[in-house]
Coordinates of C-alpha atoms in Angstrom, one line a residue:
M1 CA -2.9 14.6 14.1
I2 CA -4.9 12.3 12.3
L3 CA -6.2 13.2 8.7
L4 CA -9.1 11.2 7.4
D5 CA -10.5 11.2 3.8
K6 CA -12.0 9.2 2.0
P7 CA -12.4 6.4 0.2
Y8 CA -12.6 4.5 3.5
V9 CA -12.3 4.8 7.2
S10 CA -12.3 1.5 9.4
D11 CA -14.1 1.1 12.7
F12 CA -10.6 0.2 14.4
L13 CA -9.1 3.6 13.4
Q14 CA -12.1 4.9 14.7
H15 CA -12.0 3.6 17.7
T16 CA -8.5 4.2 18.0
I17 CA -8.9 7.8 17.2
L18 CA -11.7 7.6 20.1
E19 CA -10.1 5.7 22.7
N20 CA -6.5 7.7 22.5
G21 CA -8.4 11.1 22.3
Y22 CA -6.2 12.0 19.0
P23 CA -7.1 15.2 17.0
A24 CA -8.6 14.2 13.9
L25 CA -9.6 16.2 10.8
A26 CA -12.4 15.2 8.5
L27 CA -11.1 16.2 5.1
S28 CA -14.3 14.9 3.6
S29 CA -17.8 15.0 5.2
K30 CA -18.6 12.6 8.1
E31 CA -21.3 11.1 6.3
E32 CA -19.3 10.2 3.1
L33 CA -16.7 9.1 5.7
N34 CA -19.6 6.9 7.8
L35 CA -17.8 8.5 11.1
G36 CA -19.3 8.5 14.5
G37 CA -20.4 11.4 16.0
R38 CA -18.4 11.2 18.8
L39 CA -15.2 11.3 17.5
P40 CA -13.2 14.9 18.1
L41 CA -12.9 16.5 15.1
M42 CA -11.3 19.8 14.9
N43 CA -11.7 22.2 12.1
S44 CA -9.2 23.3 9.4
E45 CA -7.6 25.9 10.7
E46 CA -7.5 24.3 14.1
A47 CA -5.4 21.5 12.8
K48 CA -3.2 23.7 10.6
D49 CA -2.1 25.7 13.9
I50 CA -1.3 22.3 15.7
I51 CA 0.7 20.8 13.3
K52 CA 2.4 24.0 12.1
R53 CA 4.1 24.3 15.3
N54 CA 6.9 21.7 14.6
E55 CA 8.8 21.4 11.6
F56 CA 8.5 17.6 11.5
P57 CA 4.9 17.2 13.0
K58 CA 3.3 13.8 13.7
V59 CA 0.7 13.6 11.6
Y60 CA -0.8 10.3 10.2
T61 CA -3.4 9.9 7.2
N62 CA -5.4 7.0 6.2
S63 CA -5.8 8.0 3.1
E64 CA -3.6 9.3 0.2
N65 CA -6.4 11.7 -0.3
S66 CA -5.3 14.1 2.1
I67 CA -1.9 15.2 0.1
D68 CA -4.0 18.0 -1.1
W69 CA -4.8 19.7 1.7
I70 CA -1.4 18.8 3.3
E71 CA 0.3 20.5 0.2
K72 CA -1.6 23.4 0.3
N73 CA -1.8 24.0 3.9
L74 CA 1.4 22.7 5.4
Q75 CA 4.3 24.9 3.4
K76 CA 5.6 26.0 6.7
T77 CA 6.5 21.9 7.4
K78 CA 8.7 19.5 5.7
L79 CA 5.7 17.2 5.0
P80 CA 5.2 18.5 1.2
D81 CA 8.8 17.7 0.6
I82 CA 9.2 14.5 1.9
I83 CA 5.8 13.9 0.7
D84 CA 6.8 15.0 -3.2
L85 CA 10.0 12.9 -2.9
F86 CA 8.4 9.6 -2.7
K87 CA 5.4 10.1 -4.6
D88 CA 6.7 11.3 -7.5
K89 CA 8.7 7.7 -8.9
V90 CA 10.8 9.6 -11.0
R91 CA 12.5 12.0 -8.1
F92 CA 12.6 8.8 -6.4
R93 CA 15.1 6.8 -8.5
R94 CA 17.1 9.7 -9.4
F95 CA 17.2 10.4 -5.2
L96 CA 18.3 6.7 -5.1
N97 CA 20.5 6.7 -7.9
K98 CA 23.7 6.7 -5.9
Y99 CA 23.0 3.7 -4.1
Y100 CA 21.2 1.8 -7.2
P101 CA 23.5 3.3 -10.6
D102 CA 22.9 0.5 -12.9
Y103 CA 19.3 0.6 -12.1
F104 CA 17.5 1.5 -15.9
F105 CA 14.1 3.9 -15.3
E106 CA 12.8 6.3 -17.9
E107 CA 9.9 8.5 -17.9
I108 CA 7.5 8.8 -20.8
K109 CA 4.7 11.3 -21.2
L110 CA 0.7 9.7 -21.4
E111 CA 0.5 10.9 -25.2
D112 CA 4.1 9.5 -26.4
L113 CA 3.5 5.8 -25.1
L114 CA 2.6 4.5 -28.3
T115 CA 5.1 6.6 -30.6
V116 CA 8.0 5.7 -27.6
D117 CA 11.1 3.8 -29.0
A118 CA 10.8 0.6 -27.1
S119 CA 13.3 -1.3 -28.6
G120 CA 16.3 -0.1 -26.0
Y121 CA 14.3 -1.1 -22.9
P122 CA 16.0 -4.1 -20.9
F123 CA 12.8 -6.2 -21.0
P124 CA 11.4 -7.4 -19.0
V125 CA 10.1 -4.2 -17.7
V126 CA 7.6 -2.6 -15.5
L127 CA 5.4 0.3 -16.7
K128 CA 3.3 2.4 -14.2
P129 CA 2.1 5.8 -13.6
K130 CA 4.4 8.7 -12.4
V131 CA 2.5 9.1 -9.4
G132 CA 0.0 5.6 -8.4
F133 CA -2.1 4.2 -6.0
L134 CA -2.6 0.0 -5.9
S135 CA -1.6 -1.8 -9.0
V136 CA -3.8 1.1 -11.0
G137 CA -2.0 0.9 -14.3
V138 CA 0.7 -1.4 -13.4
H139 CA 2.2 -3.9 -16.0
K140 CA 4.8 -6.3 -16.7
I141 CA 6.3 -6.3 -20.2
Y142 CA 8.2 -8.7 -22.0
S143 CA 9.3 -7.5 -25.3
V144 CA 8.7 -4.7 -28.0
E145 CA 6.0 -6.6 -29.6
E146 CA 3.8 -6.4 -26.4
W147 CA 4.3 -2.9 -25.8
N148 CA 1.4 -1.3 -27.6
K149 CA -0.9 -4.2 -26.8
K150 CA 0.0 -3.6 -22.8
V151 CA -0.2 0.3 -23.1
R152 CA -3.6 0.4 -25.0
K153 CA -5.2 -1.9 -21.5
V154 CA -3.1 0.6 -19.5
E155 CA -5.1 3.5 -21.0
N156 CA -8.0 1.7 -20.8
E157 CA -7.7 0.8 -17.2
I158 CA -6.7 4.7 -16.4
E159 CA -10.1 6.1 -17.6
K160 CA -11.8 3.3 -15.6
V161 CA -10.5 4.5 -12.4
S162 CA -8.9 7.7 -12.5
R163 CA -12.2 9.4 -11.1
L164 CA -11.6 7.8 -7.9
Y165 CA -8.5 9.3 -7.0
P166 CA -7.4 13.1 -6.8
A167 CA -4.4 14.0 -9.2
S168 CA -2.0 13.8 -6.0
V169 CA -2.8 10.2 -5.8
L170 CA -3.0 8.7 -9.2
N171 CA -1.4 11.1 -12.1
A172 CA -1.8 9.2 -15.3
G173 CA -0.1 12.3 -17.3
A174 CA 3.1 10.5 -17.3
F175 CA 4.1 7.1 -16.9
I176 CA 7.7 5.7 -15.6
V177 CA 9.3 2.4 -17.0
E178 CA 11.7 0.7 -15.7
K179 CA 13.8 -2.4 -15.4
Y180 CA 11.7 -5.2 -14.0
I181 CA 13.7 -7.0 -10.6
E182 CA 13.5 -10.8 -10.2
G183 CA 12.7 -11.7 -6.9
D184 CA 10.4 -12.1 -3.9
E185 CA 8.2 -9.0 -2.8
Y186 CA 7.4 -7.4 0.7
A187 CA 5.4 -4.9 1.9
F188 CA 6.2 -3.2 5.5
D189 CA 4.9 -0.6 7.5
A190 CA 7.3 1.7 9.9
Y191 CA 8.0 5.3 10.9
F192 CA 11.1 7.0 11.8
G193 CA 11.2 8.6 15.1
S194 CA 11.6 11.9 16.5
N195 CA 15.7 11.2 16.7
G196 CA 15.6 9.9 13.1
E197 CA 15.7 5.9 14.3
P198 CA 13.4 3.7 12.2
V199 CA 11.3 1.6 13.7
V200 CA 9.5 -1.7 11.8
L201 CA 5.9 -2.5 12.7
N202 CA 5.1 -5.4 10.0
I203 CA 6.3 -7.2 7.1
F204 CA 3.9 -9.3 4.6
K205 CA 5.1 -10.8 1.8
H206 CA 3.2 -10.3 -1.5
F207 CA 2.3 -13.8 -3.1
F208 CA 1.4 -13.9 -6.7
S209 CA -0.3 -16.7 -9.0
S210 CA 1.9 -16.6 -12.0
E211 CA 5.0 -14.5 -13.3
D212 CA 3.0 -11.8 -14.9
D213 CA 0.8 -11.4 -12.0
V214 CA 1.1 -7.6 -10.9
S215 CA -2.4 -7.8 -8.4
D216 CA -2.7 -7.0 -4.8
R217 CA -4.4 -10.2 -4.2
V218 CA -2.5 -11.7 -1.2
Y219 CA -0.2 -10.2 1.4
L220 CA 1.0 -12.3 4.1
S221 CA 2.6 -12.2 7.5
S222 CA 4.2 -14.8 9.9
G223 CA 7.0 -14.7 12.7
E224 CA 9.6 -16.5 9.7
I225 CA 8.9 -13.5 7.6
I226 CA 9.5 -11.0 10.3
N227 CA 12.3 -12.7 11.8
K228 CA 14.1 -12.9 8.5
K229 CA 13.6 -9.6 7.0
L230 CA 13.2 -7.7 10.7
R231 CA 17.1 -6.7 9.8
P232 CA 17.6 -5.9 6.7
F233 CA 14.4 -3.8 6.1
T234 CA 15.5 -1.8 8.9
E235 CA 19.0 -1.3 7.6
F236 CA 17.6 0.0 4.3
L237 CA 15.6 2.5 6.0
D238 CA 18.8 3.7 8.1
M239 CA 20.3 4.2 4.9
L240 CA 16.7 6.4 3.8
G241 CA 16.1 8.2 6.4
N242 CA 19.8 9.4 6.9
S243 CA 19.6 10.7 3.2
A244 CA 16.5 12.4 3.3
D245 CA 16.5 13.5 6.9
L246 CA 13.4 11.9 7.8
K247 CA 12.0 12.5 11.7
N248 CA 7.9 11.3 12.5
V249 CA 7.5 10.3 9.2
P250 CA 5.2 7.0 8.9
L251 CA 6.1 5.0 5.7
H252 CA 4.2 2.3 4.0
V253 CA 7.0 0.7 2.2
E254 CA 7.1 -2.0 -1.1
V255 CA 10.5 -3.5 -1.6
R256 CA 11.6 -6.7 -4.1
I257 CA 14.6 -8.9 -2.8
T258 CA 17.0 -10.7 -5.1
K259 CA 18.3 -14.1 -5.3
D260 CA 21.5 -12.9 -4.1
G261 CA 19.9 -11.1 -1.4
K262 CA 20.0 -7.2 -3.1
L263 CA 16.8 -4.9 -1.8
F264 CA 15.5 -3.0 -4.4
P265 CA 13.0 -0.7 -3.3
I266 CA 9.8 -0.5 -5.4
E267 CA 7.8 2.4 -3.9
V268 CA 8.1 4.5 -0.2
N269 CA 4.4 5.9 0.6
P270 CA 5.0 8.3 3.3
M271 CA 2.5 9.5 5.9
R272 CA 0.5 6.6 6.1
F273 CA 0.7 2.8 6.4
G274 CA -1.3 0.5 4.1
G275 CA -4.3 2.1 1.8
W276 CA -7.6 1.1 2.7
C277 CA -7.2 0.4 6.4
T278 CA -5.4 -2.8 5.5
T279 CA -1.9 -3.2 7.4
A280 CA -2.1 -1.1 10.3
D281 CA -5.3 -3.0 11.0
S282 CA -4.2 -6.0 10.3
T283 CA -1.2 -6.0 12.8
Y284 CA -3.9 -5.2 15.5
L285 CA -5.8 -8.6 14.6
S286 CA -2.9 -10.6 14.1
Y287 CA -0.6 -9.8 17.0
G288 CA -2.2 -7.7 19.0
F289 CA -0.6 -4.2 19.2
N290 CA -1.7 -1.0 17.5
S291 CA 0.8 0.5 14.9
I292 CA -0.9 3.9 15.0
E293 CA -0.3 3.8 18.7
Y294 CA 3.2 3.1 18.5
F295 CA 4.1 5.7 16.2
F296 CA 2.3 8.4 18.2
N297 CA 3.8 6.9 21.3
Q298 CA 7.3 6.6 19.6
Q299 CA 6.6 2.3 20.8
K300 CA 9.2 -0.3 19.5
P301 CA 7.4 -3.9 19.2
D302 CA 8.8 -6.6 21.4
W303 CA 8.9 -9.3 18.9
K304 CA 10.7 -11.9 20.5
T305 CA 7.3 -11.7 23.2
I306 CA 4.6 -10.6 20.2
L307 CA 5.6 -13.5 18.6
S308 CA 5.8 -16.1 21.0
G309 CA 3.3 -19.4 20.2
R310 CA 2.7 -18.1 16.7
D311 CA 5.2 -20.2 14.9
D312 CA 2.4 -22.4 13.3
K313 CA 0.2 -19.5 12.1
L314 CA 0.0 -17.4 9.0
Y315 CA -1.8 -13.8 8.2
S316 CA -3.2 -12.5 5.7
I317 CA -4.6 -9.6 4.2
I318 CA -6.8 -10.7 0.9
V319 CA -7.7 -8.1 -1.6
L320 CA -11.0 -8.9 -3.8
D321 CA -10.5 -7.1 -6.5
N322 CA -12.4 -7.5 -9.4
T323 CA -10.7 -10.2 -11.8
T324 CA -13.9 -11.5 -12.9
G325 CA -13.7 -10.4 -16.5
Y326 CA -16.9 -8.5 -15.8
E327 CA -17.6 -5.1 -15.5
P328 CA -19.2 -3.9 -12.2
D329 CA -22.6 -2.7 -14.1
E330 CA -22.9 -6.3 -14.9
I331 CA -22.5 -7.9 -11.5
K332 CA -25.4 -8.5 -9.8
S333 CA -24.1 -9.7 -6.2
F334 CA -21.2 -11.3 -4.5
D335 CA -21.7 -14.5 -2.1
Y336 CA -19.5 -13.5 0.7
D337 CA -21.0 -16.6 2.8
Q338 CA -19.8 -18.8 0.3
L339 CA -16.3 -17.0 0.1
L340 CA -15.8 -17.8 4.0
Q341 CA -16.2 -21.5 3.6
H342 CA -13.0 -21.5 2.1
F343 CA -11.3 -20.6 4.8
E344 CA -10.4 -22.1 8.5
H345 CA -10.6 -19.0 10.3
P346 CA -11.4 -15.7 8.9
I347 CA -11.0 -13.0 11.2
E348 CA -12.7 -9.9 9.5
L349 CA -14.5 -9.3 6.2
R350 CA -15.2 -6.2 4.8
K351 CA -17.3 -5.4 2.2
M352 CA -17.4 -3.0 -0.7
N353 CA -19.7 -1.9 -3.2
V354 CA -17.9 -3.0 -6.6
A355 CA -19.4 0.0 -8.8
D356 CA -17.9 2.2 -6.7
Y357 CA -14.6 1.0 -5.7
H358 CA -14.1 -1.9 -8.4
M359 CA -13.3 -4.0 -5.9
F360 CA -15.5 -6.3 -3.7
G361 CA -13.7 -5.6 -0.2
F362 CA -10.7 -7.1 1.5
L363 CA -10.6 -10.7 4.0
F364 CA -8.2 -10.8 6.7
C365 CA -7.7 -14.1 7.9
E366 CA -5.3 -16.6 10.1
T367 CA -4.5 -20.0 8.5
D368 CA -2.5 -22.7 10.1
R369 CA 0.5 -23.4 8.1
S370 CA -0.3 -26.8 7.5
N371 CA -3.6 -25.3 5.5
F372 CA -1.8 -23.0 3.1
R373 CA -3.7 -24.6 0.3
E374 CA -6.5 -22.1 1.1
I375 CA -3.6 -19.0 0.3
E376 CA -3.4 -20.8 -2.8
Y377 CA -6.8 -20.9 -3.9
I378 CA -7.6 -17.7 -3.6
L379 CA -4.6 -16.4 -4.9
K380 CA -5.5 -18.2 -8.1
S381 CA -9.1 -18.0 -8.1
D382 CA -11.0 -15.4 -10.6
L383 CA -13.8 -14.8 -8.2
N384 CA -15.9 -16.1 -11.1
E385 CA -17.7 -18.9 -8.4
F386 CA -18.6 -16.3 -6.1
I387 CA -20.7 -13.6 -8.5
K388 CA -24.2 -13.4 -10.2
V389 CA -24.3 -11.3 -13.3

């Protein structure tokens, strides 16, 4: 079963449903989701009856907005508890405590952020919503003196974007402050099969423009990245799956790797791959196989064959978030044609209304390894060169 909800359903996902005849349930109107008329959509009761036949049903969703429906309608399955384990960052940290006993974290209510005694925190720390999405409300903080400045900034951010997501996706009533882990950050899609075996479907390195950057601007995949990280990420999933009894669960995972090679999980997002139909679509655009089909068919990527001939290629997801310094209602237009001129091989551009989503869209690119400067350029750009105000 595939659950469809706002904010975005890609043409690729719709084609996947149509081509395979996957049963699907739309949790918002077809008009809001821009769905084609030929999709095999079910009604809610039919979907519930099918899903509840199994303790570990195969369910995939494009959006965390569907969590509300799952929690209300699928209590007889394992899905609501699996979702809560991972989406509640405090519960997740407590769950992992036996594997990371020295890792510092603390839960703080929103109303206590300005009055909490931060003097004992092991700075630098990261402050983030207890239940969050993308990098909304996430800040790296270096000192007690900086604490209050960043807290006020967090409050402003949350006020602007909280209307876009339900509380099950972004709940800023409570926050978690945790130790900042120095190291490289990665994101990857995976699933646990019906026998509990984990399968990694792609790997992206998350690039940042500076030490203070916590944005989602660039995620980059390559044969080198996949070959180096496939084994440790699979071993991490083995540990996770054995501890939480995970079966038939798709996941989008974010981790950091320290200089001495230790893996620290940042977050695990169940029931989906990368948000906004990004990483699964990028895997097909880059490597030619469909992650959603692989999940439902219980297939494993043959990475040796898939990566053959791609040694010099880099594949990126570029998030065109609004870093211009202007409010959406001050921005008259965005020059997408000028943007595309900066890239040697843009694969697909997805335009978004910045007033609705606080971003201009997503760009999927293929880049020759020798031309990494185009990635560095967009990573450091505030996008002001593309807008009119």
